[in-house]
PDB file of C-alpha atoms in Angstrom:
ATOM      1  CA  MET A   1    -133.432-109.909-141.385  1.00 68.00           C
ATOM      2  CA  LEU A   2    -134.534-106.279-141.473  1.00 68.00           C
ATOM      3  CA  SER A   3    -137.912-107.169-139.974  1.00 73.00           C
ATOM      4  CA  ALA A   4    -136.233-109.165-137.210  1.00 71.00           C
ATOM      5  CA  ALA A   5    -133.761-106.364-136.420  1.00 78.00           C
ATOM      6  CA  ALA A   6    -136.497-103.703-136.504  1.00 72.00           C
ATOM      7  CA  GLY A   7    -138.981-105.758-134.517  1.00 77.00           C
ATOM      8  CA  ALA A   8    -141.659-104.872-137.095  1.00 77.00           C
ATOM      9  CA  PRO A   9    -142.691-105.882-140.614  1.00 77.00           C
ATOM     10  CA  VAL A  10    -140.625-104.156-143.329  1.00 78.00           C
ATOM     11  CA  GLU A  11    -143.515-102.056-144.598  1.00 81.00           C
ATOM     12  CA  GLN A  12    -144.369-100.789-141.087  1.00 82.00           C
ATOM     13  CA  TYR A  13    -140.731 -99.939-140.372  1.00 83.00           C
ATOM     14  CA  ALA A  14    -140.408 -98.155-143.741  1.00 84.00           C
ATOM     15  CA  ARG A  15    -143.608 -96.206-143.126  1.00 89.00           C
ATOM     16  CA  ALA A  16    -142.491 -94.994-139.688  1.00 91.00           C
ATOM     17  CA  ARG A  17    -138.821 -94.331-140.526  1.00 92.00           C
ATOM     18  CA  LEU A  18    -138.972 -93.230-144.170  1.00 91.00           C
ATOM     19  CA  PHE A  19    -142.387 -92.695-145.739  1.00 92.00           C
ATOM     20  CA  GLU A  20    -143.922 -90.582-142.944  1.00 94.00           C
ATOM     21  CA  PRO A  21    -140.837 -88.361-142.374  1.00 95.00           C
ATOM     22  CA  LEU A  22    -140.753 -87.658-146.132  1.00 94.00           C
ATOM     23  CA  GLY A  23    -144.507 -86.949-146.282  1.00 93.00           C
ATOM     24  CA  MET A  24    -145.212 -89.937-148.539  1.00 92.00           C
ATOM     25  CA  LYS A  25    -148.925 -90.595-147.964  1.00 88.00           C
ATOM     26  CA  ASN A  26    -149.560 -92.951-150.877  1.00 86.00           C
ATOM     27  CA  ALA A  27    -146.721 -95.472-150.594  1.00 85.00           C
ATOM     28  CA  ALA A  28    -147.994 -99.047-150.735  1.00 81.00           C
ATOM     29  CA  TRP A  29    -146.138-102.320-150.508  1.00 77.00           C
ATOM     30  CA  GLU A  30    -147.915-105.184-152.230  1.00 72.00           C
ATOM     31  CA  ARG A  31    -147.340-108.807-153.148  1.00 64.00           C
ATOM     32  CA  ALA A  32    -147.172-110.197-149.636  1.00 63.00           C
ATOM     33  CA  ASP A  33    -146.525-113.903-149.222  1.00 69.00           C
ATOM     34  CA  ALA A  34    -148.937-116.353-147.577  1.00 70.00           C
ATOM     35  CA  THR A  35    -147.831-115.182-144.111  1.00 71.00           C
ATOM     36  CA  GLY A  36    -148.469-111.519-144.973  1.00 67.00           C
ATOM     37  CA  LEU A  37    -144.801-110.532-145.265  1.00 69.00           C
ATOM     38  CA  VAL A  38    -143.664-108.397-148.198  1.00 69.00           C
ATOM     39  CA  SER A  39    -140.286-108.683-149.857  1.00 68.00           C
ATOM     40  CA  SER A  40    -138.073-105.649-149.489  1.00 67.00           C
ATOM     41  CA  GLY A  41    -136.858-106.200-153.070  1.00 67.00           C
ATOM     42  CA  TRP A  42    -140.088-105.580-155.002  1.00 69.00           C
ATOM     43  CA  GLY A  43    -143.751-104.681-154.850  1.00 73.00           C
ATOM     44  CA  LEU A  44    -143.286-101.120-153.540  1.00 82.00           C
ATOM     45  CA  ARG A  45    -145.585 -98.609-155.244  1.00 83.00           C
ATOM     46  CA  LEU A  46    -144.550 -94.962-155.145  1.00 87.00           C
ATOM     47  CA  ARG A  47    -145.817 -91.932-157.006  1.00 90.00           C
ATOM     48  CA  PRO A  48    -143.194 -90.111-159.095  1.00 91.00           C
ATOM     49  CA  MET A  49    -143.053 -87.257-156.577  1.00 92.00           C
ATOM     50  CA  ASP A  50    -142.299 -89.747-153.803  1.00 92.00           C
ATOM     51  CA  MET A  51    -139.633 -91.412-155.951  1.00 93.00           C
ATOM     52  CA  ALA A  52    -138.090 -87.958-156.362  1.00 94.00           C
ATOM     53  CA  LYS A  53    -138.110 -87.551-152.571  1.00 95.00           C
ATOM     54  CA  ILE A  54    -136.065 -90.754-152.247  1.00 95.00           C
ATOM     55  CA  GLY A  55    -133.644 -89.364-154.830  1.00 96.00           C
ATOM     56  CA  GLN A  56    -133.423 -86.042-152.997  1.00 96.00           C
ATOM     57  CA  LEU A  57    -132.774 -87.886-149.733  1.00 96.00           C
ATOM     58  CA  VAL A  58    -129.851 -89.692-151.394  1.00 96.00           C
ATOM     59  CA  LEU A  59    -128.618 -86.455-152.990  1.00 96.00           C
ATOM     60  CA  ASP A  60    -128.626 -84.760-149.567  1.00 96.00           C
ATOM     61  CA  GLN A  61    -126.775 -87.642-147.868  1.00 96.00           C
ATOM     62  CA  GLY A  62    -129.802 -88.841-145.888  1.00 96.00           C
ATOM     63  CA  ARG A  63    -131.081 -85.418-144.780  1.00 96.00           C
ATOM     64  CA  TRP A  64    -134.639 -84.303-145.394  1.00 95.00           C
ATOM     65  CA  GLN A  65    -135.697 -80.754-144.602  1.00 92.00           C
ATOM     66  CA  GLY A  66    -132.822 -80.309-142.152  1.00 92.00           C
ATOM     67  CA  ARG A  67    -133.340 -83.650-140.379  1.00 94.00           C
ATOM     68  CA  GLN A  68    -131.050 -86.679-140.735  1.00 97.00           C
ATOM     69  CA  VAL A  69    -133.604 -89.370-141.678  1.00 96.00           C
ATOM     70  CA  VAL A  70    -131.146 -91.992-142.948  1.00 95.00           C
ATOM     71  CA  PRO A  71    -127.571 -92.190-141.611  1.00 95.00           C
ATOM     72  CA  ARG A  72    -125.071 -90.510-143.944  1.00 97.00           C
ATOM     73  CA  ASP A  73    -122.777 -93.556-143.710  1.00 96.00           C
ATOM     74  CA  TRP A  74    -125.573 -95.826-144.933  1.00 94.00           C
ATOM     75  CA  ILE A  75    -126.239 -93.598-147.966  1.00 96.00           C
ATOM     76  CA  SER A  76    -122.523 -93.793-148.777  1.00 95.00           C
ATOM     77  CA  GLN A  77    -122.446 -97.574-148.339  1.00 94.00           C
ATOM     78  CA  MET A  78    -125.537 -98.324-150.399  1.00 93.00           C
ATOM     79  CA  THR A  79    -124.430 -96.107-153.296  1.00 95.00           C
ATOM     80  CA  SER A  80    -120.862 -97.469-153.474  1.00 94.00           C
ATOM     81  CA  PRO A  81    -119.899-100.551-155.508  1.00 90.00           C
ATOM     82  CA  LYS A  82    -120.230-103.696-153.424  1.00 83.00           C
ATOM     83  CA  VAL A  83    -121.237-106.865-155.277  1.00 78.00           C
ATOM     84  CA  ALA A  84    -120.131-105.626-158.725  1.00 86.00           C
ATOM     85  CA  PRO A  85    -118.128-102.643-160.055  1.00 85.00           C
ATOM     86  CA  ASP A  86    -121.373-100.799-160.822  1.00 88.00           C
ATOM     87  CA  PHE A  87    -123.765-102.042-158.128  1.00 89.00           C
ATOM     88  CA  GLY A  88    -124.141-101.150-154.439  1.00 89.00           C
ATOM     89  CA  TYR A  89    -127.058-102.157-152.227  1.00 88.00           C
ATOM     90  CA  TYR A  90    -129.918-101.958-154.768  1.00 86.00           C
ATOM     91  CA  TRP A  91    -128.340 -98.782-156.185  1.00 91.00           C
ATOM     92  CA  TRP A  92    -126.459 -98.740-159.480  1.00 91.00           C
ATOM     93  CA  VAL A  93    -123.307 -96.656-159.833  1.00 93.00           C
ATOM     94  CA  ASN A  94    -122.780 -94.765-163.129  1.00 92.00           C
ATOM     95  CA  HIS A  95    -125.238 -97.091-164.809  1.00 90.00           C
ATOM     96  CA  ILE A  96    -127.276 -94.400-166.579  1.00 92.00           C
ATOM     97  CA  VAL A  97    -124.770 -91.525-166.852  1.00 93.00           C
ATOM     98  CA  ARG A  98    -121.184 -92.665-167.151  1.00 85.00           C
ATOM     99  CA  GLY A  99    -119.275 -89.391-167.588  1.00 88.00           C
ATOM    100  CA  GLU A 100    -119.941 -87.918-164.132  1.00 92.00           C
ATOM    101  CA  PRO A 101    -120.939 -89.100-160.650  1.00 93.00           C
ATOM    102  CA  GLU A 102    -124.377 -90.724-160.790  1.00 95.00           C
ATOM    103  CA  VAL A 103    -126.310 -93.336-158.829  1.00 95.00           C
ATOM    104  CA  ASP A 104    -129.683 -94.782-159.690  1.00 95.00           C
ATOM    105  CA  ALA A 105    -132.358 -97.155-158.532  1.00 93.00           C
ATOM    106  CA  MET A 106    -134.343 -99.226-160.962  1.00 88.00           C
ATOM    107  CA  GLY A 107    -137.810-100.713-160.665  1.00 85.00           C
ATOM    108  CA  PHE A 108    -139.477-103.316-162.853  1.00 79.00           C
ATOM    109  CA  LYS A 109    -140.240-102.392-166.487  1.00 78.00           C
ATOM    110  CA  GLY A 110    -139.088 -98.800-166.337  1.00 82.00           C
ATOM    111  CA  GLN A 111    -139.255 -97.135-162.929  1.00 90.00           C
ATOM    112  CA  PHE A 112    -136.063 -95.118-162.378  1.00 92.00           C
ATOM    113  CA  ILE A 113    -134.561 -92.674-159.896  1.00 95.00           C
ATOM    114  CA  ALA A 114    -131.268 -91.119-161.040  1.00 96.00           C
ATOM    115  CA  VAL A 115    -129.242 -88.866-158.766  1.00 97.00           C
ATOM    116  CA  LEU A 116    -126.689 -86.477-160.331  1.00 96.00           C
ATOM    117  CA  PRO A 117    -124.757 -84.911-157.419  1.00 95.00           C
ATOM    118  CA  ALA A 118    -122.611 -82.490-159.453  1.00 93.00           C
ATOM    119  CA  ARG A 119    -125.767 -80.985-160.956  1.00 92.00           C
ATOM    120  CA  ARG A 120    -127.830 -81.190-157.731  1.00 93.00           C
ATOM    121  CA  THR A 121    -130.443 -82.968-159.826  1.00 94.00           C
ATOM    122  CA  VAL A 122    -132.797 -85.912-159.394  1.00 96.00           C
ATOM    123  CA  VAL A 123    -134.451 -87.453-162.470  1.00 95.00           C
ATOM    124  CA  VAL A 124    -137.443 -89.790-162.153  1.00 94.00           C
ATOM    125  CA  MET A 125    -139.182 -91.830-164.833  1.00 92.00           C
ATOM    126  CA  THR A 126    -142.140 -94.175-164.614  1.00 87.00           C
ATOM    127  CA  SER A 127    -143.125 -96.338-167.552  1.00 83.00           C
ATOM    128  CA  MET A 128    -144.059 -99.781-168.778  1.00 77.00           C
ATOM    129  CA  LEU A 129    -141.246-100.689-171.172  1.00 76.00           C
ATOM    130  CA  SER A 130    -139.772-103.854-172.561  1.00 74.00           C
ATOM    131  CA  ILE A 131    -137.192-105.520-170.351  1.00 75.00           C
ATOM    132  CA  ASP A 132    -135.646-107.504-173.207  1.00 79.00           C
ATOM    133  CA  GLY A 133    -131.871-107.398-173.355  1.00 79.00           C
ATOM    134  CA  GLY A 134    -130.687-108.346-169.890  1.00 75.00           C
ATOM    135  CA  LEU A 135    -130.477-106.444-166.641  1.00 72.00           C
ATOM    136  CA  ARG A 136    -127.680-103.980-167.442  1.00 78.00           C
ATOM    137  CA  ASP A 137    -128.726-103.189-171.002  1.00 82.00           C
ATOM    138  CA  ALA A 138    -132.434-103.957-171.167  1.00 82.00           C
ATOM    139  CA  ASP A 139    -134.579-101.908-173.532  1.00 85.00           C
ATOM    140  CA  ASN A 140    -136.020 -99.925-170.607  1.00 85.00           C
ATOM    141  CA  VAL A 141    -132.511 -99.026-169.364  1.00 88.00           C
ATOM    142  CA  LYS A 142    -131.432 -97.929-172.847  1.00 88.00           C
ATOM    143  CA  THR A 143    -134.541 -95.753-173.145  1.00 88.00           C
ATOM    144  CA  PHE A 144    -133.873 -94.061-169.801  1.00 89.00           C
ATOM    145  CA  ARG A 145    -130.211 -93.501-170.749  1.00 91.00           C
ATOM    146  CA  ARG A 146    -131.355 -91.784-173.956  1.00 90.00           C
ATOM    147  CA  VAL A 147    -133.930 -89.636-172.128  1.00 90.00           C
ATOM    148  CA  VAL A 148    -131.352 -88.500-169.580  1.00 92.00           C
ATOM    149  CA  GLY A 149    -128.438 -88.172-172.003  1.00 90.00           C
ATOM    150  CA  ASP A 150    -130.253 -86.635-174.963  1.00 89.00           C
ATOM    151  CA  PHE A 151    -132.793 -84.422-173.174  1.00 88.00           C
ATOM    152  CA  VAL A 152    -132.267 -83.933-169.441  1.00 91.00           C
ATOM    153  CA  LEU A 153    -128.526 -83.264-169.355  1.00 91.00           C
ATOM    154  CA  PRO A 154    -128.551 -80.767-172.253  1.00 90.00           C
ATOM    155  CA  ALA A 155    -131.575 -79.016-170.720  1.00 88.00           C
ATOM    156  CA  ILE A 156    -129.955 -78.458-167.336  1.00 86.00           C
ATOM    157  CA  GLY A 157    -126.408 -77.827-168.540  1.00 81.00           C
ATOM    158  CA  HIS A 158    -123.353 -78.416-166.388  1.00 68.00           C
ATOM    159  CA  ALA A 159    -124.245 -76.304-163.368  1.00 56.00           C
ATOM    160  CA  ALA A 160    -126.941 -76.826-160.794  1.00 51.00           C
ATOM    161  CA  PRO A 161    -130.236 -75.804-162.432  1.00 50.00           C
ATOM    162  CA  ASP A 162    -131.831 -72.419-161.757  1.00 55.00           C
ATOM    163  CA  ALA A 163    -134.842 -73.131-159.531  1.00 54.00           C
ATOM    164  CA  VAL A 164    -137.173 -70.582-161.200  1.00 58.00           C
ATOM    165  CA  ALA A 165    -136.326 -71.653-164.764  1.00 61.00           C
ATOM    166  CA  GLY A 166    -136.495 -75.313-163.720  1.00 57.00           C
ATOM    167  CA  SER A 167    -139.923 -74.814-162.188  1.00 61.00           C
ATOM    168  CA  ALA A 168    -141.259 -73.213-165.383  1.00 68.00           C
ATOM    169  CA  ALA A 169    -139.770 -75.973-167.528  1.00 64.00           C
ATOM    170  CA  LEU A 170    -141.245 -78.627-165.244  1.00 59.00           C
ATOM    171  CA  LYS A 171    -144.709 -77.042-165.411  1.00 66.00           C
ATOM    172  CA  ALA A 172    -144.501 -76.929-169.212  1.00 70.00           C
ATOM    173  CA  GLU A 173    -143.400 -80.579-169.366  1.00 63.00           C
ATOM    174  CA  LEU A 174    -146.178 -81.684-167.005  1.00 62.00           C
ATOM    175  CA  GLY A 175    -148.691 -79.866-169.212  1.00 68.00           C
ATOM    176  CA  LEU A 176    -147.427 -81.754-172.250  1.00 67.00           C
ATOM    177  CA  ALA A 177    -147.567 -85.035-170.353  1.00 63.00           C
ATOM    178  CA  ARG A 178    -151.187 -84.438-169.312  1.00 66.00           C
ATOM    179  CA  ALA A 179    -152.124 -83.684-172.914  1.00 69.00           C
ATOM    180  CA  SER A 180    -150.495 -86.807-174.358  1.00 64.00           C
ATOM    181  CA  LYS A 181    -152.545 -89.932-174.917  1.00 60.00           C
ATOM    182  CA  GLY A 182    -149.636 -92.363-174.796  1.00 56.00           C
ATOM    183  CA  VAL A 183    -148.997 -95.296-177.080  1.00 54.00           C
ATOM    184  CA  PRO A 184    -149.795 -98.835-175.959  1.00 54.00           C
ATOM    185  CA  GLY A 185    -146.631-100.867-175.474  1.00 53.00           C
ATOM    186  CA  THR A 186    -145.593-103.579-173.087  1.00 49.00           C
ATOM    187  CA  ALA A 187    -148.504-105.390-171.503  1.00 53.00           C
ATOM    188  CA  ALA A 188    -148.897-104.820-167.775  1.00 53.00           C
ATOM    189  CA  ASP A 189    -149.086-107.668-165.345  1.00 51.00           C
ATOM    190  CA  PRO A 190    -152.527-107.411-163.697  1.00 50.00           C
ATOM    191  CA  THR A 191    -150.855-106.693-160.344  1.00 51.00           C
ATOM    192  CA  ASP A 192    -148.826-103.870-161.960  1.00 53.00           C
ATOM    193  CA  SER A 193    -151.807-101.922-163.231  1.00 53.00           C
ATOM    194  CA  PRO A 194    -151.880 -98.331-161.892  1.00 51.00           C
ATOM    195  CA  ARG A 195    -154.265 -97.516-159.049  1.00 52.00           C
ATOM    196  CA  LEU A 196    -155.352 -94.282-157.405  1.00 47.00           C
TER     197      LEU A 196
END
């Protein structure tokens, strides 16, 4: 329906209206069907920085660098409960953090974008985790809840984070991440293997 309304394939419309305005040069939509059409529900590959841009866009009510990229009303609609008390249009409501306003998007096996408006914070995680346990309480969801609840929230406190201190903490964390070797876990589907 989106392709028909836009007069273009979903991935072309997204590139022109979302990816390019946000400076996302490496977004790729895969898993096209036999006719070459991709599903808007899966197969999108984004780098963590680009996932964070999506979160920031939601946090800023559809504005990016002073420009309204997505209508404010649509951001409100998609992040409000619609089909279930905790689910909007592909955005979960208080699914990761339950004690304060929070919305999040979830990708397969452990890709998350969490938006914490009261803290002016976006949290992103990419991983390959077990999805055992059902959609709302799968192992990957529980892991992300623990990461956010046990580490991120205490680190940033209750106020919006200080940009200078946050930048130093982020650089330190990225250094640790680069130095880690990782532990093999859930097997990747061949089409899910990371690419440059």
